[in-house]
XYZ file of C-alpha atoms in Angstrom:
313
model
C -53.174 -40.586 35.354
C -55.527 -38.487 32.909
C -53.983 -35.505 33.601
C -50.005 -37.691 32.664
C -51.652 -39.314 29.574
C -52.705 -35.861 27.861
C -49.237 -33.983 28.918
C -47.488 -36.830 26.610
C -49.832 -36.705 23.794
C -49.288 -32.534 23.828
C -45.225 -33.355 23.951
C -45.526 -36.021 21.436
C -47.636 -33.481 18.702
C -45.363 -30.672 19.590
C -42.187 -32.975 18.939
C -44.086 -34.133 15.550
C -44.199 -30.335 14.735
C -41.126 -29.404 15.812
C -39.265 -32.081 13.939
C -40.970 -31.018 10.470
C -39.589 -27.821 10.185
C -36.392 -26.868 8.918
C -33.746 -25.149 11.004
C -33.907 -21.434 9.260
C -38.205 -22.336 10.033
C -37.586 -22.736 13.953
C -35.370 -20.325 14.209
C -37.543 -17.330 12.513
C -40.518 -18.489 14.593
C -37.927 -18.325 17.681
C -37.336 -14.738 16.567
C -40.355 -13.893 15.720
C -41.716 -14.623 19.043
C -39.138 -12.477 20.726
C -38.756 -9.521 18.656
C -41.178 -7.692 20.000
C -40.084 -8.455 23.697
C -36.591 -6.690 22.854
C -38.131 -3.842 20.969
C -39.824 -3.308 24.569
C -36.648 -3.183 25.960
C -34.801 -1.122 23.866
C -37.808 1.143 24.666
C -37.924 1.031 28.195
C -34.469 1.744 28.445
C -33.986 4.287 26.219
C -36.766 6.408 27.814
C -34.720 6.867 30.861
C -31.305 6.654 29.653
C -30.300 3.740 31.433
C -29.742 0.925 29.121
C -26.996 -1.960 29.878
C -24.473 -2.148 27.905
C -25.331 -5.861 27.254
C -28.679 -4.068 25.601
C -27.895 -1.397 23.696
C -25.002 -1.069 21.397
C -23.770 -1.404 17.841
C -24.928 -5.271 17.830
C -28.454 -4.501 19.327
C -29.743 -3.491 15.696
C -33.286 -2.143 16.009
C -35.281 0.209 13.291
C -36.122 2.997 15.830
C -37.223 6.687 15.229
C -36.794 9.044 18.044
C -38.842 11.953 18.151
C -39.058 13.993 21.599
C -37.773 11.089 23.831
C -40.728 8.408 22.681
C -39.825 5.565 20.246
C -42.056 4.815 16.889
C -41.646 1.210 17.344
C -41.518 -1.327 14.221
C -43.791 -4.039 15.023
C -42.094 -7.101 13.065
C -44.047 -9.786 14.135
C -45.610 -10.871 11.124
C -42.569 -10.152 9.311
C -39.573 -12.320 7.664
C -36.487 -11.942 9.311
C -32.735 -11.872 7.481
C -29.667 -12.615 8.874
C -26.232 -12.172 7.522
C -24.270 -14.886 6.369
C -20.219 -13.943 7.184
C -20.324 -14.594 3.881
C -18.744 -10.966 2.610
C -22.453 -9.260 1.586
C -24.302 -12.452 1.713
C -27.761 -12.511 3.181
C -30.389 -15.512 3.839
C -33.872 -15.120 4.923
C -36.572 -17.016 6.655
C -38.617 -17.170 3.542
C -35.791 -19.303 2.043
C -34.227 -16.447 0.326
C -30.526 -15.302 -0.444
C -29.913 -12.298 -1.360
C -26.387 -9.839 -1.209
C -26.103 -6.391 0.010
C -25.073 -4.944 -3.175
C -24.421 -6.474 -6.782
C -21.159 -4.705 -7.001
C -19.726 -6.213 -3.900
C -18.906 -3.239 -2.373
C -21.283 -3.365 0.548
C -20.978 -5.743 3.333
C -23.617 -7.627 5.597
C -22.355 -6.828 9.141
C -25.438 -6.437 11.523
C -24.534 -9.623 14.588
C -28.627 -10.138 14.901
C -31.074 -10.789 12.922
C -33.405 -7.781 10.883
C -36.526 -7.193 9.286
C -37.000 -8.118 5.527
C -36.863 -5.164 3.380
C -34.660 -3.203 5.909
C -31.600 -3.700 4.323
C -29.894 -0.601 6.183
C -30.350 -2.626 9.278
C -28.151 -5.154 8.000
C -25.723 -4.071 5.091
C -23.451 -0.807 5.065
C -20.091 0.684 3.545
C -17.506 -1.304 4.253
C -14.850 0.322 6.961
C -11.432 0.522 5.216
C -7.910 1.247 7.568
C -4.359 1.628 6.186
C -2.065 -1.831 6.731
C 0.866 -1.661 4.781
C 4.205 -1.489 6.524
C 6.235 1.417 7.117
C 9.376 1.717 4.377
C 8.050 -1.318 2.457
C 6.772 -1.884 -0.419
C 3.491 -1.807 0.542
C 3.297 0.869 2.940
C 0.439 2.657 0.732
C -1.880 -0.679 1.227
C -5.299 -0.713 2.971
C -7.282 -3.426 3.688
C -11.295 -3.148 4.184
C -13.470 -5.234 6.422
C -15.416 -7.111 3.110
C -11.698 -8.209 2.657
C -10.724 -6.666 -0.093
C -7.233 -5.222 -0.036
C -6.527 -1.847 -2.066
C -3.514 0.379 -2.411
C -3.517 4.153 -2.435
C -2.181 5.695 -5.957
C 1.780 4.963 -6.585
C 2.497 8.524 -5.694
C 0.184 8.359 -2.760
C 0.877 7.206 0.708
C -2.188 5.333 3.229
C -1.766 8.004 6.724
C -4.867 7.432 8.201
C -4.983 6.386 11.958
C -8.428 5.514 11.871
C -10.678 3.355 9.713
C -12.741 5.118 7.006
C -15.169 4.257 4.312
C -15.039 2.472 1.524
C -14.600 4.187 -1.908
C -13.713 7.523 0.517
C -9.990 7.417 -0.247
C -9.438 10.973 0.180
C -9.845 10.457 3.754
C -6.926 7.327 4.114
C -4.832 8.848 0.877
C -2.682 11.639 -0.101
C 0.409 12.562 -1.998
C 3.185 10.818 -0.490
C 6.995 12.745 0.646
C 10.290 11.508 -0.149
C 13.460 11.691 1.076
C 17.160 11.548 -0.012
C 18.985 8.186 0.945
C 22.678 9.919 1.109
C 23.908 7.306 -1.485
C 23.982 9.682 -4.774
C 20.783 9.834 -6.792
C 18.692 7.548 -4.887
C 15.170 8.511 -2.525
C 12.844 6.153 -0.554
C 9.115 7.889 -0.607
C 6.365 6.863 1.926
C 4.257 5.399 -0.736
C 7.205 2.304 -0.370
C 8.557 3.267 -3.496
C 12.191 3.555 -4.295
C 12.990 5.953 -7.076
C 15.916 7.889 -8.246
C 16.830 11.404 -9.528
C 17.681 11.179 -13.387
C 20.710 10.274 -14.606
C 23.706 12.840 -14.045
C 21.555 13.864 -11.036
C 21.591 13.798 -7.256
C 19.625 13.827 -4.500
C 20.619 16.862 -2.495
C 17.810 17.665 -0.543
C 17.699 17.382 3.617
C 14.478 17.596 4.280
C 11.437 15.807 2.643
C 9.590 17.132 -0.138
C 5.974 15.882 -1.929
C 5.844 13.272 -4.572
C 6.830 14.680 -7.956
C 8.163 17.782 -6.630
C 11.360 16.196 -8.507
C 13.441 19.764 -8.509
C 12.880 20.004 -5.163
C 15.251 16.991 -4.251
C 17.116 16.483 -6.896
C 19.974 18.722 -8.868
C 22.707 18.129 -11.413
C 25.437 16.341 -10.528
C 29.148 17.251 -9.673
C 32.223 15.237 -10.322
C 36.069 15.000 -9.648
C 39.046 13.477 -10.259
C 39.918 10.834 -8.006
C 43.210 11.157 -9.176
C 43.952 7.759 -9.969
C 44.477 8.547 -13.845
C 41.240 9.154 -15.695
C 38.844 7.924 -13.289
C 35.703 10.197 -12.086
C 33.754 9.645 -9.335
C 30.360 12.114 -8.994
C 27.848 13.040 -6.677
C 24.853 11.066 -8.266
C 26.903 7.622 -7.366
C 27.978 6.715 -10.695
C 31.842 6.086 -11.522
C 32.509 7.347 -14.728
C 36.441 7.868 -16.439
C 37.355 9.802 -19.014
C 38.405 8.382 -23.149
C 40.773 6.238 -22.895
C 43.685 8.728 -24.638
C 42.759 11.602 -21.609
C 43.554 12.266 -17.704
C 41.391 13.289 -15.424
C 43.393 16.744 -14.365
C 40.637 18.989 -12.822
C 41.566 19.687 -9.209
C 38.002 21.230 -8.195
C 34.628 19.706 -9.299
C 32.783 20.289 -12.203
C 29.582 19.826 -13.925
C 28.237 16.484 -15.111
C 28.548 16.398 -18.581
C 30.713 18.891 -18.708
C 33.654 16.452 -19.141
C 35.812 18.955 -20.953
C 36.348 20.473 -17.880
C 38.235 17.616 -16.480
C 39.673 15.710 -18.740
C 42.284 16.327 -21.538
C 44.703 14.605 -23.884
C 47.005 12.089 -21.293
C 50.616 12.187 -21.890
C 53.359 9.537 -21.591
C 57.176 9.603 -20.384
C 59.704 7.204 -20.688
C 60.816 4.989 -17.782
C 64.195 4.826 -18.228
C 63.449 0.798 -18.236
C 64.324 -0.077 -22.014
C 61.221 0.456 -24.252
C 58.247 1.151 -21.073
C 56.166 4.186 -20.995
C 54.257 5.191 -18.304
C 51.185 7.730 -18.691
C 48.965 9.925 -16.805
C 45.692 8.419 -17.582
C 47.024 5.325 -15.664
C 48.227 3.194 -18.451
C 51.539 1.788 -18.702
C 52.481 0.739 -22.350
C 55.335 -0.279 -24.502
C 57.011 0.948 -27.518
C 57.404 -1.650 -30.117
C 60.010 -4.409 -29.483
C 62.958 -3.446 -31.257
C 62.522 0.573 -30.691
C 63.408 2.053 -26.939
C 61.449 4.762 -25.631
C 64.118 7.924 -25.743
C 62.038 11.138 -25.156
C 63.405 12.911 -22.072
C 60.558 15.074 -21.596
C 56.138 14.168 -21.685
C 55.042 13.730 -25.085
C 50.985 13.335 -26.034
C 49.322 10.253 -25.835
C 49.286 8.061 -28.787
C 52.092 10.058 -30.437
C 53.851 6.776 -29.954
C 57.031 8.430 -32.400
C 57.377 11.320 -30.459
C 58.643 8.834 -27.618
C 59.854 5.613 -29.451
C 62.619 4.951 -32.363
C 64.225 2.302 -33.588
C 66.853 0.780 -31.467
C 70.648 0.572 -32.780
């Protein structure tokens, strides 16, 4: 009965302890009290190469130096422990602390167990960064980075890395992008998810893909020709384009943009038999005025209206 009566008055102080502390307080004495057990372990395990996986590993974040096989061993007893928070670099502390891995937010708190005070390399690092945009869209040239900020490589720059890489190292995710010619006239879809076009009068001849900015390499002036419905153009940058209004569209090969001269000229009208009606080759039909017939046998210019109509009677 003695020996029953002083085993519940040990359980009730301890409970009475126990119940006084805060959460963060039992857990760093928790810690605290095995620490130094897994140090040991880490140790043991590492002097003969054998460790378990379930031991050793990215999670199992010790401050060890290695020299010649033996382990320098932190002894971390006395110490405060830290934890991260998930909390991007957020970091609390048994002492009642919180601190952040970096004031610029560019660091993040990753370590999965708990580390010394003071040893912030055991807890915060770079954060990884990995491209995540989406192939032909507009945001192929995206990354995203495990403190969850999401970037974007320049606008001429597409993200082609297939592995993660470090924050702020962009040259290692980045670089200029290559675009190719969409086969409908001036127009180009680059791997940075942009859409872009040659400049006006321009197409996009190339067949192969050429670098961002490289512009001369993909694109070229323009051609046109005569569809040969009256004064109507059609060219190789995609635009549809007609000659003034008083010309036809004549040329029978292509020519130049711009160089309009070289197919079009002055349209000219004949007489359809059919009272006063014209008809002319820039596609217009017109009339001459409604007491004159149109006479002329033969083409006469366009607009020299009294070289085809006179008074009727």
């Amino acid at each position: 009965l003695a020996q029953e009566f002083w085993i519940s008055r040990i359980a009730y102080f301890i409970s009475r302890f126990v119940f006084a502390m805060t959460f963060s307080e039992i857990i760093t004495r928790v810690l605290v009290v095995t620490w130094p057990m897994l140090h040991l372990v880490r140790a043991a395990c590492d002097a003969d190469d054998a460790c378990p996986s379930h031991v050793i590993g990215d999670s199992m974040l010790l401050h060890t130096k290695s020299e010649k096989g033996s382990e320098l061993l932190e002894d971390v007893s006395n110490g405060t422990l830290c934890w991260c928070t998930r909390k991007g670099n957020e970091i609390k502390c048994g002492n009642g602390e919180s601190r952040a891995c970096s004031l610029n937010q560019e660091m993040e708190c990753y370590a999965s167990e708990p580390f010394a005070y003071g040893q912030w390399d055991l807890g915060c690092r770079m954060p990884k960064c990995w491209c995540s945009g989406v192939a032909g869209a507009n945001n192929a040239n995206q990354i995203s980075c495990s403190n969850g900020t999401v970037r974007a490589c320049s606008p001429s720059q597409e993200c082609y890395a297939d592995k993660p890489f470090e924050f702020n190292q962009w040259g290692d995710g980045c670089r200029t992008a290559t675009c190719k010619c969409t086969s409908d006239g001036n127009k180009m879809n680059c791997t940075s998810g942009q859409r872009r076009a040659c400049s006006v009068g321009q197409e996009c001849f190339a067949t192969e893909a050429f670098d961002y900015g490289q512009w001369k390499e993909g694109c070229k002036l323009a051609t046109c020709k005569c569809t040969g419905d009256g004064n109507k153009i059609s060219c190789t940058s995609g635009e549809e384009r007609a000659c003034s209004v008083d010309q036809e569209c004549f040329a029978t090969e292509s020519f130049d943009y711009g160089q309009w001269e070289e197919g079009c000229k002055r349209a000219t009208c004949r007489c359809t038999g059919d009272g006063n009606k014209m008809s002319c080759t820039n596609g217009k039909v017109r009339y001459c005025s409604s007491d004159q017939d149109c006479f002329a046998s033969g083409p006469f210019a366009y607009g020299r209206w009294s070289d085809g109509c006179r008074k009727r009677g």
